[in-house]
CSV table of C-alpha atoms in Angstrom, one decimal:
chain,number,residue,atom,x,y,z
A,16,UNK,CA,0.0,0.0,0.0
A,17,UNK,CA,1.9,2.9,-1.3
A,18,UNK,CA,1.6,6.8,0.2
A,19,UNK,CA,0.9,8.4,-3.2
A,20,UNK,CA,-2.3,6.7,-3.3
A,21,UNK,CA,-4.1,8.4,-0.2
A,22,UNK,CA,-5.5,11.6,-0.3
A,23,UNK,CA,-4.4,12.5,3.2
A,24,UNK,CA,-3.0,10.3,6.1
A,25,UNK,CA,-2.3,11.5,9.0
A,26,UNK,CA,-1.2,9.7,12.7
A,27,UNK,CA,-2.4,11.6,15.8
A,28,UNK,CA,0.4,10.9,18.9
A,29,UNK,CA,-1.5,12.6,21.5
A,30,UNK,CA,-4.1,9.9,20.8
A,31,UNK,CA,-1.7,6.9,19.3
A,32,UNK,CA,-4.1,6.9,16.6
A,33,UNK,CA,-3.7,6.8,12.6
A,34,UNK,CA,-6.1,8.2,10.0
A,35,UNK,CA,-6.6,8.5,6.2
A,36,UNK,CA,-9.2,8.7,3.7
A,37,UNK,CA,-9.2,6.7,0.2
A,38,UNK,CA,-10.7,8.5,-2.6
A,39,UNK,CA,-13.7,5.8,-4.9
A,40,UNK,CA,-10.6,6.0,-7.7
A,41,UNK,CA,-8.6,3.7,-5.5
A,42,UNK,CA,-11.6,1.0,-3.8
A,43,UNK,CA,-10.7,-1.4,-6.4
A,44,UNK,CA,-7.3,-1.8,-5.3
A,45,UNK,CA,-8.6,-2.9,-2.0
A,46,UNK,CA,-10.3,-5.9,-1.1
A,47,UNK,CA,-12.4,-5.0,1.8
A,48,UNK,CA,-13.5,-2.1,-0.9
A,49,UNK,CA,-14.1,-3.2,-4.8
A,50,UNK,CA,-17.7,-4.5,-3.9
A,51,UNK,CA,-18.7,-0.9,-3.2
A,52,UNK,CA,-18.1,0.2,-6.7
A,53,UNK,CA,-20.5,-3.0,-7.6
A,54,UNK,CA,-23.5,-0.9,-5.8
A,55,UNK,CA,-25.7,2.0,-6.7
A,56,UNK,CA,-24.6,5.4,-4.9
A,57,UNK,CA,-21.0,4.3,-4.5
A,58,UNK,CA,-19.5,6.7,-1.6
A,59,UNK,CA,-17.1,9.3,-3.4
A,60,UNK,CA,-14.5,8.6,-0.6
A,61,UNK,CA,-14.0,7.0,2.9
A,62,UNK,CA,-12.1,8.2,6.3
A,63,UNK,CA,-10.3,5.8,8.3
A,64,UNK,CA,-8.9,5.0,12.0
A,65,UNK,CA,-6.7,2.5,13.1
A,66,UNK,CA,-4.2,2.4,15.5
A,67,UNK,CA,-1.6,2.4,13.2
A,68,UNK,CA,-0.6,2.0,9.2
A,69,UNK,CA,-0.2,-1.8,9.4
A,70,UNK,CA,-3.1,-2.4,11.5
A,71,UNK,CA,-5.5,-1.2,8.3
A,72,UNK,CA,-3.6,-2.6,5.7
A,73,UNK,CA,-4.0,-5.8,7.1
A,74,UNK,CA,-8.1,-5.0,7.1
A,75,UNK,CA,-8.5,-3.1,3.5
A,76,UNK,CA,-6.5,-6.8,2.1
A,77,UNK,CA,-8.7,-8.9,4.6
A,78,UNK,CA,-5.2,-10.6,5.5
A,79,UNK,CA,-4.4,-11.0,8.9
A,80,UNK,CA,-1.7,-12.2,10.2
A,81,UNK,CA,-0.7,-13.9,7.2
A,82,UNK,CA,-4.3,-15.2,6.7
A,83,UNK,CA,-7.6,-14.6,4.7
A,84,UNK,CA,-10.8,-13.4,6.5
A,85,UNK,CA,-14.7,-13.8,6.2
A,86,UNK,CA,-16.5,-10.5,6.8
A,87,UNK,CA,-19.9,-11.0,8.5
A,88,UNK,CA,-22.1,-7.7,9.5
A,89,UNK,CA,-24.0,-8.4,12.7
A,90,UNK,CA,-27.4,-6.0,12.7
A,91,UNK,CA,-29.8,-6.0,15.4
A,92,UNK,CA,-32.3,-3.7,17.3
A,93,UNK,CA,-30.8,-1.3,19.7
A,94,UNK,CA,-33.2,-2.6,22.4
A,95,UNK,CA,-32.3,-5.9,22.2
A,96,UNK,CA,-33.5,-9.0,24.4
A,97,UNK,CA,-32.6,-10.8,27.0
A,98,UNK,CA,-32.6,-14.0,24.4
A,99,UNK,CA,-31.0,-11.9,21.6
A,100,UNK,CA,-27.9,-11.0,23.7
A,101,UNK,CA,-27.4,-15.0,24.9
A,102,UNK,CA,-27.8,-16.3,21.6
A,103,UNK,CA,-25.4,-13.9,20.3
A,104,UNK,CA,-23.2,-14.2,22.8
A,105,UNK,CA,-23.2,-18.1,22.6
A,106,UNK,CA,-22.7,-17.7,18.6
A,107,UNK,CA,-19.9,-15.7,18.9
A,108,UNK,CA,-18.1,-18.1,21.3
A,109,UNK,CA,-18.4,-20.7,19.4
A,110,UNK,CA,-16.7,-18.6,16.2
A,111,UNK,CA,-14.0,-17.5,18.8
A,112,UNK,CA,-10.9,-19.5,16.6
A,113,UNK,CA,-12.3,-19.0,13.0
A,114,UNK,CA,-10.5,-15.9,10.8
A,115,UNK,CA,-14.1,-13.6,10.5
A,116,UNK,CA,-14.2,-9.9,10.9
A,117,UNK,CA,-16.7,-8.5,12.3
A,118,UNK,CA,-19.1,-5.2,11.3
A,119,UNK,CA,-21.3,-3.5,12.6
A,120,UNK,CA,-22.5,0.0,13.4
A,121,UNK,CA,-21.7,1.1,17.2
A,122,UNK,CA,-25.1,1.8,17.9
A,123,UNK,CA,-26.8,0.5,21.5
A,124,UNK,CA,-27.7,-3.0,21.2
A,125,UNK,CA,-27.0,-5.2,19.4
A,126,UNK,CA,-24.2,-3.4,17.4
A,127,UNK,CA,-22.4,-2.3,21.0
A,128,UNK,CA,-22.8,-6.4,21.7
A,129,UNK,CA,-21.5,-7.2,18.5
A,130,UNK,CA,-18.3,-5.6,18.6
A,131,UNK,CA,-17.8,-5.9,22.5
A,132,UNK,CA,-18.1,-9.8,21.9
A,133,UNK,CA,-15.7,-9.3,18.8
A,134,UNK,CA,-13.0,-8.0,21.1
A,135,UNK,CA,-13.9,-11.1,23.7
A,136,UNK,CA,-13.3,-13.6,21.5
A,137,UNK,CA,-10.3,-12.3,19.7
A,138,UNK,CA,-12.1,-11.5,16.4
A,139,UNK,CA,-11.3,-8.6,14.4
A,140,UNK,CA,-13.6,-5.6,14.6
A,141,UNK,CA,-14.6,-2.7,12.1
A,142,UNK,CA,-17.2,-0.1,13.3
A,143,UNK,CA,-19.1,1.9,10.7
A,144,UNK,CA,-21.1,4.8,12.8
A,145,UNK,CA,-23.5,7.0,11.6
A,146,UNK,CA,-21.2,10.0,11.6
A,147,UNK,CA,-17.5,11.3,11.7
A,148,UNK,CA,-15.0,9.4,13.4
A,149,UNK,CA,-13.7,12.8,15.7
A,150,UNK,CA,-14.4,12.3,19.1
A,151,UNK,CA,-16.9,15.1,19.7
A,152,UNK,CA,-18.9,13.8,16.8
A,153,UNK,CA,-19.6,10.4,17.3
A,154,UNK,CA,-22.3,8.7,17.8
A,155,UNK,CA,-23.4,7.1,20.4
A,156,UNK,CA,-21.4,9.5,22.4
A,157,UNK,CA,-22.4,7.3,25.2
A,158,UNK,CA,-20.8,4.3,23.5
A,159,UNK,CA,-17.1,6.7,23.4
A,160,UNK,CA,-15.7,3.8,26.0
A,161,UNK,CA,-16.3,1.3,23.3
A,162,UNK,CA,-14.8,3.3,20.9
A,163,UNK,CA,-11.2,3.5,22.3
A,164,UNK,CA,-11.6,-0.1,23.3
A,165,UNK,CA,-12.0,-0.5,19.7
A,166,UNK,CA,-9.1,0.9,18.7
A,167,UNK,CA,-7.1,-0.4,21.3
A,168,UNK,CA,-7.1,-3.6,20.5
A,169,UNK,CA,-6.0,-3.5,17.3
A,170,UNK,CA,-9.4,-2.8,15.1
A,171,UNK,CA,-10.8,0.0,12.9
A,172,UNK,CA,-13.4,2.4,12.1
A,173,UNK,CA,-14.9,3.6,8.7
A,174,UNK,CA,-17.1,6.4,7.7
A,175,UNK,CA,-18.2,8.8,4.1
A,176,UNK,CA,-17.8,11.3,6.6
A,177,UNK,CA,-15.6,14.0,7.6
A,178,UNK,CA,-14.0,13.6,11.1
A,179,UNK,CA,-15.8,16.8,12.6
A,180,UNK,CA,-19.2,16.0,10.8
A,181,UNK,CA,-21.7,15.6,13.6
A,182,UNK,CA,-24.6,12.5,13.2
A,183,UNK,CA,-27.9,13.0,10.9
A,184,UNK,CA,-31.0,10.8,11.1
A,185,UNK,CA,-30.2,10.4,7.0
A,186,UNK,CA,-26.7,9.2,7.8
A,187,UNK,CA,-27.7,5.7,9.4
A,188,UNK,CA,-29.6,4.3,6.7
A,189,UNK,CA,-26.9,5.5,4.3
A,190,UNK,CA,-24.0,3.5,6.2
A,191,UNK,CA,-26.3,0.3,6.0
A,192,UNK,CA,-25.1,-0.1,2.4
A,193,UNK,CA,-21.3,0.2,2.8
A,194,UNK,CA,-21.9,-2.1,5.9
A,195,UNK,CA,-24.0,-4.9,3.1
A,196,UNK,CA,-21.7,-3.9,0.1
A,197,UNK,CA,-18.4,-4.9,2.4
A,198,UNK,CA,-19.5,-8.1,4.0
A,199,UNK,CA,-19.6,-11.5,3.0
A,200,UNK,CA,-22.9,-12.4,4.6
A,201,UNK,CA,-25.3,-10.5,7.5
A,202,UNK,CA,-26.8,-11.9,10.6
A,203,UNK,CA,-29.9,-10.7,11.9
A,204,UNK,CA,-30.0,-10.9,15.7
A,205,UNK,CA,-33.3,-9.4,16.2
A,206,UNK,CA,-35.1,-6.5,14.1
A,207,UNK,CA,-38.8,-5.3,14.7
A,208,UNK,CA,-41.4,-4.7,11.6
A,209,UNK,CA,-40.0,-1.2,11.1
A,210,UNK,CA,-36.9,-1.3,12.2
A,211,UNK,CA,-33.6,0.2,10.2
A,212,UNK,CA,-32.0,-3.2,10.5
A,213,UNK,CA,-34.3,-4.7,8.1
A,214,UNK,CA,-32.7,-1.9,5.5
A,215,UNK,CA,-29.2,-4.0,6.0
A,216,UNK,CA,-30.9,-7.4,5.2
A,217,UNK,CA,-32.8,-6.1,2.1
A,218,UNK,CA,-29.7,-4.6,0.8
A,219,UNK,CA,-27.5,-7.7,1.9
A,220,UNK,CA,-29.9,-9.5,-0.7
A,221,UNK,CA,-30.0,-7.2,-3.4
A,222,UNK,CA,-26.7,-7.4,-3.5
A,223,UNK,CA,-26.3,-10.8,-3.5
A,224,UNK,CA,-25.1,-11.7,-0.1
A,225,UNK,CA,-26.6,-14.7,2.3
A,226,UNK,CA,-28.5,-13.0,5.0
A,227,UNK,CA,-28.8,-15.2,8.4
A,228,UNK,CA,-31.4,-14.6,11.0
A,229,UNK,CA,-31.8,-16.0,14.4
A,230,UNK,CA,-35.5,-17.1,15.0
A,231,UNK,CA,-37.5,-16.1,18.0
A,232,UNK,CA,-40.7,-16.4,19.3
A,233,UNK,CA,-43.9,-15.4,17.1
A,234,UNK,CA,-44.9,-13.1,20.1
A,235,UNK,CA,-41.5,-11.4,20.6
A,236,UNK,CA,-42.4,-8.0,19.3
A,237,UNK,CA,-38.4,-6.9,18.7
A,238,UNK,CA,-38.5,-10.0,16.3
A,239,UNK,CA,-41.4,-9.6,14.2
A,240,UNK,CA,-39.8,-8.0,11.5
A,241,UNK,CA,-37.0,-11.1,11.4
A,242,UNK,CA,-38.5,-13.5,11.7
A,243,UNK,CA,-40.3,-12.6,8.2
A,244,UNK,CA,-37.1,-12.0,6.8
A,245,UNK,CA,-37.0,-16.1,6.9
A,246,UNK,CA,-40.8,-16.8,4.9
A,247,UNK,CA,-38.9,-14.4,2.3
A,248,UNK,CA,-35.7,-16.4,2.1
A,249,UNK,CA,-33.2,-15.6,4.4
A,250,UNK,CA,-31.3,-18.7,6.6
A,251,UNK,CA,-32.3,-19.3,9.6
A,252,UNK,CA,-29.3,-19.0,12.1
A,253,UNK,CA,-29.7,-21.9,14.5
A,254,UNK,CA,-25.7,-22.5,15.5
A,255,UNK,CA,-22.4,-21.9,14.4
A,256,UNK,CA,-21.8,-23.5,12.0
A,257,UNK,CA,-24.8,-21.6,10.5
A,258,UNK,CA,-23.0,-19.2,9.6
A,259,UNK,CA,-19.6,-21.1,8.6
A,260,UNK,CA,-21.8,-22.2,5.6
A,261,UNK,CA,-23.2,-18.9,5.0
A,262,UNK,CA,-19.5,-17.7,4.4
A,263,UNK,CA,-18.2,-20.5,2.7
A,264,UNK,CA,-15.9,-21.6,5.8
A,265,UNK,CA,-15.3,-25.6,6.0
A,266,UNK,CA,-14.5,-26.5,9.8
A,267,UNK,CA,-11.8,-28.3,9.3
A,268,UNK,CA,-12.0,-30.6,12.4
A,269,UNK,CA,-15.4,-31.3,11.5
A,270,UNK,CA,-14.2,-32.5,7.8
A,271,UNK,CA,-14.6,-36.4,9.1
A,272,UNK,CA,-14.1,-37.5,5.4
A,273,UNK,CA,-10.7,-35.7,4.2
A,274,UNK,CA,-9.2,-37.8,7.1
A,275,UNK,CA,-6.3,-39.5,5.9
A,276,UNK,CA,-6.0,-42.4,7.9
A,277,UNK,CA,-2.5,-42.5,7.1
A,278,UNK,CA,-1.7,-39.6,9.1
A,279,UNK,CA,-1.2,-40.4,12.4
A,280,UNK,CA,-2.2,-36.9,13.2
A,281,UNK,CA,-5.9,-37.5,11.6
A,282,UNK,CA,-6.5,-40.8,13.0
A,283,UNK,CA,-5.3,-39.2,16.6
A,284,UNK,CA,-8.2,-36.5,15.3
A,285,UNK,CA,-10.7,-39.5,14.3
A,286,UNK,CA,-10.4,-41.6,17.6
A,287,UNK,CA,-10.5,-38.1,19.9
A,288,UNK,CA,-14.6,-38.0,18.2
A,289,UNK,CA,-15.1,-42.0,18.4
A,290,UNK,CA,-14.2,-41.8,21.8
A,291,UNK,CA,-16.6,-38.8,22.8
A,292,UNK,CA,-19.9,-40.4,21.7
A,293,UNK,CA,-21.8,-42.8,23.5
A,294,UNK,CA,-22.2,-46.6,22.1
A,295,UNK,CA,-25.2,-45.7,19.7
A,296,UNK,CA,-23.8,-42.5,18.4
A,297,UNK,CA,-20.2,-44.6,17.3
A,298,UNK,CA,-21.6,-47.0,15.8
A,299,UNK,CA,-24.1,-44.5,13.3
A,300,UNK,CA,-21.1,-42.6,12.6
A,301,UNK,CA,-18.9,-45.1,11.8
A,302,UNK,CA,-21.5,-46.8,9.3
A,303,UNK,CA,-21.7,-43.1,7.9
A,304,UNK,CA,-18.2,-42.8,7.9
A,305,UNK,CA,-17.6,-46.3,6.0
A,306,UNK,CA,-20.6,-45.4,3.5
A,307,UNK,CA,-20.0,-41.5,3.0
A,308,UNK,CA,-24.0,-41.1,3.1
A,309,UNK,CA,-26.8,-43.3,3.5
A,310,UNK,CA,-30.8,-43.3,3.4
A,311,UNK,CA,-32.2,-42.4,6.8
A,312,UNK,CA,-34.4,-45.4,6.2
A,313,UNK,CA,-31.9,-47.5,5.0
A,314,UNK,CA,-29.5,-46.4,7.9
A,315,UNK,CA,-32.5,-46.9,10.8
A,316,UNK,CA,-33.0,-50.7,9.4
A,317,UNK,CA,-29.6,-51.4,9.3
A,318,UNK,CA,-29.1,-50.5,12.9
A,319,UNK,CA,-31.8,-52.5,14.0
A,320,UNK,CA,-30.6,-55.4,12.3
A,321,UNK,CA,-27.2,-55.8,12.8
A,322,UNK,CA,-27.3,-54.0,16.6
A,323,UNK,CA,-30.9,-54.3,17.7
A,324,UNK,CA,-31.1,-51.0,18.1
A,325,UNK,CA,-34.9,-49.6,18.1
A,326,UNK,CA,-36.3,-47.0,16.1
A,327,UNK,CA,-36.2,-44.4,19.4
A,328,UNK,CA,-32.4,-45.4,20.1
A,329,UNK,CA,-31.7,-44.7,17.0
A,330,UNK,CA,-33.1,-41.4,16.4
A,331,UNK,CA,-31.9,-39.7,19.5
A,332,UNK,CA,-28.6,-40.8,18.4
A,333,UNK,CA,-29.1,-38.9,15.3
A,334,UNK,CA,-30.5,-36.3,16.6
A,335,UNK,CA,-27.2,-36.2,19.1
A,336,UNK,CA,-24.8,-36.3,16.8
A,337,UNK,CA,-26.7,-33.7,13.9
A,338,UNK,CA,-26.8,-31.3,17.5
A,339,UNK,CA,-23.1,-31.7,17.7
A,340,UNK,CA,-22.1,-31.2,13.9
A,341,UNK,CA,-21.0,-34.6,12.9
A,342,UNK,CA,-23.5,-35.2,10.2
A,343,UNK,CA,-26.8,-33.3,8.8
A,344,UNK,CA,-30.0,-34.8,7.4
A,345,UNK,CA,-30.4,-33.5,3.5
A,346,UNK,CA,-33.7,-34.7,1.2
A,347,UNK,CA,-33.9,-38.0,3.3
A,348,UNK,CA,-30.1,-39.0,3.4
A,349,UNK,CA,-27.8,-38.7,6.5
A,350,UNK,CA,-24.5,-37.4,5.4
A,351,UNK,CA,-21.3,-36.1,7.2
A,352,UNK,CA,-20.4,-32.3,7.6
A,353,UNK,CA,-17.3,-31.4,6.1
């Protein structure tokens, strides 16, 4: 990333920050960026801050560390619930090793959960507010804490505008794109039927992303407008691995079949799983395993002929190991997840 390409760049030492701004001229050298140019109303140019040069390098080639990331948006109403902050919380946890950035918008809610479990988990962050990245501008100021946090550990901030510009009710709907255009796919935590989250998902699929949502109950007001979002095609979020698929990540201790039983490293891997399920669950998923997929009838018979295993037994041992991501039930046949 050479100098002559930035319009201005500038690091602060009183506040051991770094800023720039990239002109729409230069987006397609970037990686993070070129899909902006792909949308309609393309921003003309975009202000950074990092903590320093390398830091946002590292983000704009979505290489960190010598690796390639997955960017998922996280959306969500600012009053979130009780059940939307868990489920988040216990989604995030479980994505705690795999190389995702995540976006969002530094609102209250679910954004402020969003990057705070981010930073938790050791993921990488980028926070897109609805206004200049100057102190005294942003917004939430009450979410200023989070801000530095941010920054501190080694994450960064985008906005179209100027540092000093001060947040417009217009603004936030406007960022929603940049946040759709970046990413690689958007979760829904929770959105009512008017909320501004609901402009994210409907921009996510116009422009071609895979927009997740996780379900809640049909009564839960903050929900309603979600939970729609899946009768008009979005995926419905359920666990981790959820989302692996929606970006096109393959778990790699999960991938059962690419074992090479030649490797004394993947056979360690293969009797580590064996040796965690219970009698039932071995023996399904070494028939699986031995097969590569079978019919669930097929598979059920089987069982109860060559183990007497009844029809109960053997469901709740499927239903066990489908919970725990071995394998996944698709149009009647039981197959493993790669």
């Amino acid at each position: 990333m050479s100098k002559d390409i930035y319009e201005e760049e500038n690091f602060n030492q009183e506040q051991n920050e770094y800023s720039l701004e990239i002109s729409k001229e230069d987006f397609h050298k970037y990686k993070l960026l070129s899909p902006l140019l792909e949308i309609h109303d393309t921003p003309k140019k975009l202000f950074f801050k990092s903590k320093n040069k390398q830091i946002l390098e590292s983000f704009l080639s979505k290489n960190i560390n010598g690796k390639d990331f997955k960017v998922l948006t996280i959306v969500g109403s600012r009053r979130n619930s009780h059940y939307g902050k868990d489920a988040l919380e216990y989604l995030m946890r479980d994505l705690k090793k795999e190389n995702i950035i995540i976006v969002s918008g530094l609102a209250l809610g679910t954004d402020s959960l969003a990057h705070t479990n981010a930073i938790k988990n050791n993921l990488p962050t980028i926070s897109i507010p609805g206004s200049g990245l100057g102190e005294r501008v942003l917004y939430p100021a009450s979410n200023l804490s989070l801000a530095r946090e941010i920054i501190d550990t080694n994450n960064i901030f985008i906005s179209e505008y100027s540092p000093d510009k001060k947040s417009q009710l217009y603004f936030f709907p406007a960022r929603n794109r940049i946040m759709a255009a970046i990413s690689d796919a958007v979760l829904i935590v929770e959105a009512g039927e008017k909320s501004g989250t609901l402009i994210t998902a409907r921009l996510a699929m116009e422009y071609g992303k895979n927009v997740g949502v996780l379900p809640n109950s049909i009564f839960a007001e903050v929900s309603r407008g979600s939970n729609r979002l899946m009768q008009e095609g979005a995926i419905t979020v359920l666990s981790s691995q959820d989302i692996l698929e929606m970006l096109s990540i393959s778990k790699d201790e999960q991938g059962l079949l690419e074992l090479d039983f030649n490797n004394k490293k993947h056979t360690d891997r293969l009797k580590e799983v064996l040796d965690s399920l219970n009698h039932n669950e071995r023996r399904i998923l070494e028939k699986v395993l031995q097969n590569g997929s079978l019919e669930k009838d097929i598979l059920l018979k089987d069982l109860e002929e060559e183990y007497g295993l009844s029809y109960t037994d053997s469901l709740v041992a499927l239903m066990s190991l489908e919970i725990n991501g071995f394998i996944k039930e698709e149009m009647g046949e039981i197959r493993l997840v790669r």
